[in-house]
Amino acid sequence: MTATLQDKLERFREIDRTIKSYGEAIGVLHWDLRTGAPRKGMDSRSEAIGVLSAEQFRLETSSEMGELLARLNEPEALDTMAPVNRRLVEESAKAYARSSKIPPKLNQEFVVLTAQAESYWEEAKARNDYAGFRPYLEKIITLTRQMIELRGPGATPYDTLLDDYEPGMTTAQLDPLFNGLRERLVPLAARIADSPHQPATGFLRQSYAVSQQKAFSLHILREMGYNFDAGRLDESAHPFATGLSPGDVRITTRYLEDDVTSALFGTIHEGGHALYEQNIGTELAGTTLCDGTSMGIHESQSRFWENVIGRSRPFWRRHFGELQRRFPGQLDVPVEDFYRAINVVQPSLIRIEADELTYNLHVIIRYELEKQIFNDGATAAELPELWNAKYEEYLGIRPPSDREGVLQDVHWAGGAFGYFPSYALGNMYAAQIADTLEQRMPRLWSHVESGELLPIKDWLTEQVYRHGKLLNPAEIIRSVTGKPLDPQHLVGYLERKYADIYRL
Amino acid sequence: MTATLQDKLERFREIDRTIKSYGEAIGVLHWDLRTGAPRKGMDSRSEAIGVLSAEQFRLETSSEMGELLARLNEPEALDTMAPVNRRLVEESAKAYARSSKIPPKLNQEFVVLTAQAESYWEEAKARNDYAGFRPYLEKIITLTRQMIELRGPGATPYDTLLDDYEPGMTTAQLDPLFNGLRERLVPLAARIADSPHQPATGFLRQSYAVSQQKAFSLHILREMGYNFDAGRLDESAHPFATGLSPGDVRITTRYLEDDVTSALFGTIHEGGHALYEQNIGTELAGTTLCDGTSMGIHESQSRFWENVIGRSRPFWRRHFGELQRRFPGQLDVPVEDFYRAINVVQPSLIRIEADELTYNLHVIIRYELEKQIFNDGATAAELPELWNAKYEEYLGIRPPSDREGVLQDVHWAGGAFGYFPSYALGNMYAAQIADTLEQRMPRLWSHVESGELLPIKDWLTEQVYRHGKLLNPAEIIRSVTGKPLDPQHLVGYLERKYADIYRL
């Protein structure tokens, strides 16, 4: 590598590190806002976040960055680079190409509009007032269409949005994946509904002391190998995980007094996200590659730990005794009853309360609607009826109000079109990775039953976590499982699991 | 005001607001580091703080800022400005003049050196190893002298440092103030030591449940009028207050199981700092004037609440019953015994553990040594002996080790020469303000005894808090009390208080 090129690479790495530092600072400010910042400080804090975000955007799209990338992102330059530098240049060039096509003014307008819309959405949802929210949504859709146009659409306009959350994913790939899922899950859900062997769940809903829930959640996190020297567990209205650096990956949960498992599965879910970020390779620390490679792969890790491990029979054979001890007299049921209760399937209207099976149908509905908006010109005015019709068709239930329908999620208010598919992609990735893990680790379930979760964490670190963004999602799933993403792993997993539980 | 001038003023205000936003973000990151950030995230977080601090310094010293101030900080421009803008321009011009004279490289060297020195100091103190620490201190003194030279010394070199913490204060003013204090306090301390009426303090040292200490601290903060919608109380190894914005002023304390008053007085002290920052006028929010006007005035508010109010007899006549109820059987003494115990005077070696009287002597010793270093060429090698001799002279005790002597404070390791006088200035300001308050509010002590602290907070808001940095320290003390700072208020207050307690 020439000295000039070396200088340019070093300067590029320096700017990248600065961008990452801004990201870390913004992350702390968001974490703080959501875990107990005083109410009256919100406005000033939002302004500070705006200042840092603007500077971060400026660094990403500066003419200096453009010039550095023009020189570095050339085949003959890339060929001389170490893999980390090469990937960093390629990813930054992609981000630069995306961001630099959006005029800062339009970007700013979108940021302000979605911040207002998120805030207004909360009121509109509470009042069941879709008509009041619609003008915001219309404007967001309009600006999103403009941005797709400016960026140059992919095969379809919606492909541009998909790529933001799942790099490389297209509607051409996703349509058959989701169709494959839907065609098998809709009838499976119907057979489950008809089964006479419905689990009893009433005992999960008693008054469960929050202090004990908390202690048990901490215990399970430790068992999973979550490192408390590099993280902490707090409380927030909506649980989340945030990776500030590999040495500081925080999670939150929300304790419900009348529900013994809500906070626990929330903790395991966020703990899965956190294991990913705590175990990204140290050579990526301080770079923008030190992050999950996509929302879908990230979600696969939270879902793997929450559902594949956390809702498995061997897991509860190990841990149910401890849970019973913490709530004397409240969980006097056989472990099998508990296992069946936490795996109940029930078509419902609200995505975030959905079970492991029907959750995928909630997501597919949103995916199909988003495609209709951006590829087929569906309007905000038509959305409530389109939404309700799909719920009737796939889940057999019709939302009695928009609050329980099209108004339920914050994503569209935040302008995050293209995000929803990540959730179902996560389930598919998780099931496929789990099938490979079962082959590679024949004693997997006896490990789980004897409380040995660390070998699983170590295997995932080796296969997935350490790579950060060094591999893209398609590379990850192929390198781990030897083949591209295939929905039959999730279908097979769910069919086996529920055939057993519901005696289908 | 001309349109051009108006444009320049607006641009200046915009940059000032951005500087303030960086300050807020840095403040959150520091708060987080000190209240529970995971250990392994420290390095990455320090780097993020460094990035934000460098950008803040760049904004303060940019050529754009220099050009704006050159135009705005002119008499004919200043005359057309509203008071807030005028003061903001003057303060920024002062900060610009100070910072722009220091080459960024020297500034960076100083920042890195003091960060290393602070870290090394902790080890050196633990090992009682002044010889190991001395090279750092020598280098810090050398760089500080260089910076004084570059900035252009005041009447004496040390005056330049004093002005950083107490704008406008000079050694010519401070020498007679501190001499006046010392001449009266040294003999007063001696008479107290000779008194046969020493308070019994043993009962303060039992095992006091931390949960109850915490509840009582929160109770007292509420009584003081601390607004929990604009703040929160956390724990940290070293208590502090931090004003992120007037809507978010946080305090921390440290609970000692074997000491019922340590955390409480720490909380009241930091609560005093916080009342100041929560009540700065809204017209200053988001500007760099939204801050305490000096370290001395800031300290006067913490000391006023901690000592003048919090260690007064009427305060405990009101609150001792509640404290007793929280610790059944542990505080079965008359309130008068408790009052005397929390006001015990005892010459000691460690400043932060000193009583309200001898504390001032600890500070005067440091002031005199700092003058000797910067005005008279005293060397780091000579400091331990100079230190020990002064303790012998003023307090009658000689440190048996440097750990209990010259190594005890972090300030010099951090390069904060000129900071120490703030503590005794705070005591003097507090006593003088208290004398005025007593005149203006004849029922002051019956208010305190009946638990009505809000009129005091309101009066201080009107007199001190709301002004932020709009008035300088000399203007504040004159506008509140009608005359310049005079040590006789503190002397008189202490003489009256201890004559009563020790029956002198």
Short mmCIF file of C-alpha atoms in Angstrom, two decimals, chain B residues 255-474:
data_model
loop_
_atom_site.label_atom_id
_atom_site.label_comp_id
_atom_site.label_asym_id
_atom_site.label_seq_id
_atom_site.Cartn_x
_atom_site.Cartn_y
_atom_site.Cartn_z
CA TYR B 255 -24.36 5.94 52.42
CA LEU B 256 -22.16 4.77 55.27
CA GLU B 257 -23.79 2.09 57.37
CA ASP B 258 -21.89 3.15 60.50
CA ASP B 259 -22.55 6.88 60.26
CA VAL B 260 -26.05 8.32 60.43
CA THR B 261 -25.19 11.83 59.23
CA SER B 262 -22.50 11.48 56.56
CA ALA B 263 -24.85 10.72 53.66
CA LEU B 264 -27.44 13.14 55.00
CA PHE B 265 -25.18 16.18 55.16
CA GLY B 266 -23.67 15.17 51.82
CA THR B 267 -27.17 15.14 50.38
CA ILE B 268 -28.07 18.52 51.85
CA HIS B 269 -24.78 19.95 50.56
CA GLU B 270 -25.30 18.68 47.02
CA GLY B 271 -28.97 19.62 47.32
CA GLY B 272 -27.86 23.22 47.91
CA HIS B 273 -25.81 23.14 44.71
CA ALA B 274 -28.81 21.67 42.94
CA LEU B 275 -31.32 24.26 44.17
CA TYR B 276 -29.06 26.88 42.61
CA GLU B 277 -29.05 25.20 39.20
CA GLN B 278 -32.71 24.16 39.21
CA ASN B 279 -33.71 27.78 39.72
CA ILE B 280 -31.61 29.65 37.19
CA GLY B 281 -33.86 31.97 35.17
CA THR B 282 -35.54 30.39 32.17
CA GLU B 283 -34.27 33.16 29.88
CA LEU B 284 -30.77 31.74 30.42
CA ALA B 285 -31.68 28.11 29.65
CA GLY B 286 -29.71 26.69 26.73
CA THR B 287 -27.00 29.38 27.00
CA THR B 288 -23.58 29.14 28.60
CA LEU B 289 -24.81 31.70 31.18
CA CYS B 290 -27.03 28.95 32.59
CA ASP B 291 -24.56 27.95 35.29
CA GLY B 292 -23.38 29.07 38.69
CA THR B 293 -21.50 32.33 38.47
CA SER B 294 -18.40 31.02 40.25
CA MET B 295 -17.19 28.07 42.27
CA GLY B 296 -17.27 30.26 45.38
CA ILE B 297 -20.88 31.38 44.97
CA HIS B 298 -21.85 27.81 44.09
CA GLU B 299 -20.14 26.55 47.22
CA SER B 300 -21.87 29.24 49.27
CA GLN B 301 -25.21 27.65 48.42
CA SER B 302 -24.16 24.12 49.32
CA ARG B 303 -22.56 25.36 52.55
CA PHE B 304 -25.52 27.55 53.41
CA TRP B 305 -27.91 24.62 53.23
CA GLU B 306 -25.55 22.09 54.79
CA ASN B 307 -24.20 24.20 57.64
CA VAL B 308 -26.16 27.37 58.26
CA ILE B 309 -29.52 25.60 57.91
CA GLY B 310 -28.72 21.89 58.19
CA ARG B 311 -26.53 22.11 61.30
CA SER B 312 -28.76 24.64 63.08
CA ARG B 313 -30.68 23.99 66.26
CA PRO B 314 -34.09 25.01 64.82
CA PHE B 315 -33.66 22.62 61.89
CA TRP B 316 -33.15 19.67 64.22
CA ARG B 317 -35.90 20.75 66.58
CA ARG B 318 -38.10 20.23 63.54
CA HIS B 319 -36.58 17.08 62.08
CA PHE B 320 -34.95 15.10 64.88
CA GLY B 321 -38.22 13.39 65.83
CA GLU B 322 -38.57 12.04 62.32
CA LEU B 323 -34.97 10.81 62.36
CA GLN B 324 -35.52 9.10 65.70
CA ARG B 325 -38.67 7.40 64.41
CA ARG B 326 -36.66 5.94 61.51
CA PHE B 327 -34.08 4.41 63.85
CA PRO B 328 -36.03 3.15 66.85
CA GLY B 329 -33.90 2.84 69.96
CA GLN B 330 -30.74 4.14 68.28
CA LEU B 331 -31.07 7.87 68.83
CA ASP B 332 -32.58 8.05 72.30
CA VAL B 333 -30.84 11.30 73.21
CA PRO B 334 -32.19 14.83 73.67
CA VAL B 335 -32.19 16.88 70.45
CA GLU B 336 -29.69 19.21 72.10
CA ASP B 337 -27.17 16.36 72.40
CA PHE B 338 -27.66 15.52 68.74
CA TYR B 339 -27.24 19.17 67.78
CA ARG B 340 -23.99 19.43 69.71
CA ALA B 341 -22.68 16.13 68.32
CA ILE B 342 -23.13 17.17 64.69
CA ASN B 343 -21.29 20.41 65.44
CA VAL B 344 -18.25 18.98 67.13
CA VAL B 345 -14.98 20.79 66.33
CA GLN B 346 -11.79 18.80 66.22
CA PRO B 347 -8.56 19.72 64.45
CA SER B 348 -7.88 16.95 61.95
CA LEU B 349 -5.62 16.15 59.05
CA ILE B 350 -8.12 15.44 56.30
CA ARG B 351 -9.95 18.37 54.71
CA ILE B 352 -13.02 16.51 53.54
CA GLU B 353 -13.64 15.17 57.04
CA ALA B 354 -13.11 18.54 58.72
CA ASP B 355 -15.72 20.40 60.76
CA GLU B 356 -17.31 23.67 59.74
CA LEU B 357 -14.66 25.77 61.53
CA THR B 358 -11.31 24.13 60.87
CA TYR B 359 -12.30 23.43 57.27
CA ASN B 360 -11.41 27.05 56.51
CA LEU B 361 -7.91 26.55 57.84
CA HIS B 362 -7.37 23.53 55.61
CA VAL B 363 -8.29 25.73 52.66
CA ILE B 364 -6.13 28.67 53.69
CA ILE B 365 -3.12 26.34 53.94
CA ARG B 366 -3.67 25.22 50.35
CA TYR B 367 -4.14 28.79 49.17
CA GLU B 368 -0.90 29.89 50.76
CA LEU B 369 0.98 26.93 49.28
CA GLU B 370 -0.42 27.54 45.79
CA LYS B 371 0.73 31.16 46.00
CA GLN B 372 4.16 29.99 47.09
CA ILE B 373 4.36 27.67 44.07
CA PHE B 374 3.30 30.14 41.40
CA ASN B 375 4.39 33.46 42.86
CA ASP B 376 7.44 32.49 44.90
CA GLY B 377 8.83 29.50 43.03
CA ALA B 378 8.25 26.81 45.66
CA THR B 379 9.01 23.39 44.15
CA ALA B 380 7.16 20.11 44.29
CA ALA B 381 10.08 18.74 46.32
CA GLU B 382 9.50 21.30 49.03
CA LEU B 383 5.73 20.87 49.27
CA PRO B 384 5.45 18.05 51.82
CA GLU B 385 7.49 19.93 54.40
CA LEU B 386 5.77 23.25 53.68
CA TRP B 387 2.44 21.47 54.04
CA ASN B 388 3.30 19.78 57.30
CA ALA B 389 4.71 22.96 58.84
CA LYS B 390 1.52 24.88 58.09
CA TYR B 391 -0.66 22.15 59.60
CA GLU B 392 1.46 22.34 62.73
CA GLU B 393 1.21 26.11 62.82
CA TYR B 394 -2.53 26.57 62.14
CA LEU B 395 -4.06 23.34 63.41
CA GLY B 396 -1.50 22.18 65.92
CA ILE B 397 -1.16 18.75 64.35
CA ARG B 398 1.43 17.34 62.02
CA PRO B 399 0.60 14.74 59.33
CA PRO B 400 2.44 11.50 60.10
CA SER B 401 2.47 10.62 56.38
CA ASP B 402 2.00 12.31 53.00
CA ARG B 403 -1.12 10.26 52.50
CA GLU B 404 -2.65 12.30 55.32
CA GLY B 405 -0.79 15.38 54.10
CA VAL B 406 0.10 16.70 50.69
CA LEU B 407 -1.23 13.63 48.85
CA GLN B 408 -4.76 13.75 50.24
CA ASP B 409 -6.56 15.79 47.55
CA VAL B 410 -7.02 15.05 43.86
CA HIS B 411 -7.14 18.74 42.84
CA TRP B 412 -3.47 19.26 42.03
CA ALA B 413 -3.28 15.97 40.14
CA GLY B 414 -6.13 17.32 38.04
CA GLY B 415 -4.28 20.59 37.48
CA ALA B 416 -6.96 22.53 39.35
CA PHE B 417 -4.69 25.10 41.00
CA GLY B 418 -6.77 28.05 42.15
CA TYR B 419 -9.80 25.94 42.98
CA PHE B 420 -9.31 25.44 46.73
CA PRO B 421 -10.05 29.04 47.78
CA SER B 422 -13.62 28.55 46.50
CA TYR B 423 -14.43 26.40 49.52
CA ALA B 424 -13.58 29.08 52.10
CA LEU B 425 -15.01 31.80 49.88
CA GLY B 426 -18.20 29.76 49.87
CA ASN B 427 -18.29 29.76 53.67
CA MET B 428 -17.72 33.52 53.78
CA TYR B 429 -20.35 34.28 51.15
CA ALA B 430 -22.80 31.96 52.90
CA ALA B 431 -22.39 33.62 56.30
CA GLN B 432 -22.71 37.12 54.83
CA ILE B 433 -25.81 36.16 52.82
CA ALA B 434 -27.25 34.49 55.93
CA ASP B 435 -26.80 37.69 57.96
CA THR B 436 -28.74 39.62 55.31
CA LEU B 437 -31.40 36.92 55.17
CA GLU B 438 -31.84 37.13 58.96
CA GLN B 439 -32.42 40.88 58.65
CA ARG B 440 -34.85 40.62 55.77
CA MET B 441 -36.72 37.65 57.15
CA PRO B 442 -37.08 38.26 60.89
CA ARG B 443 -39.02 35.01 61.32
CA LEU B 444 -36.30 33.00 59.58
CA TRP B 445 -35.56 30.65 62.44
CA SER B 446 -39.15 30.11 63.39
CA HIS B 447 -39.77 29.21 59.75
CA VAL B 448 -36.95 26.67 59.94
CA GLU B 449 -38.24 25.32 63.23
CA SER B 450 -41.71 24.87 61.78
CA GLY B 451 -40.34 23.19 58.66
CA GLU B 452 -40.98 26.05 56.27
CA LEU B 453 -37.89 26.06 54.09
CA LEU B 454 -39.54 27.15 50.87
CA PRO B 455 -39.51 30.89 51.71
CA ILE B 456 -35.74 30.57 52.09
CA LYS B 457 -35.38 28.82 48.75
CA ASP B 458 -37.60 31.47 47.15
CA TRP B 459 -35.58 34.32 48.63
CA LEU B 460 -32.31 32.77 47.43
CA THR B 461 -33.83 32.18 44.00
CA GLU B 462 -34.73 35.85 43.77
CA GLN B 463 -31.39 37.04 45.16
CA VAL B 464 -28.91 34.53 43.73
CA TYR B 465 -30.15 31.52 41.79
CA ARG B 466 -32.14 33.12 38.99
CA HIS B 467 -29.18 35.26 37.90
CA GLY B 468 -26.96 32.36 36.84
CA LYS B 469 -23.85 33.93 35.34
CA LEU B 470 -25.70 37.14 34.49
CA LEU B 471 -24.07 38.76 37.52
CA ASN B 472 -20.47 38.08 38.56
CA PRO B 473 -19.62 37.04 42.13
CA ALA B 474 -18.78 40.57 43.32
#
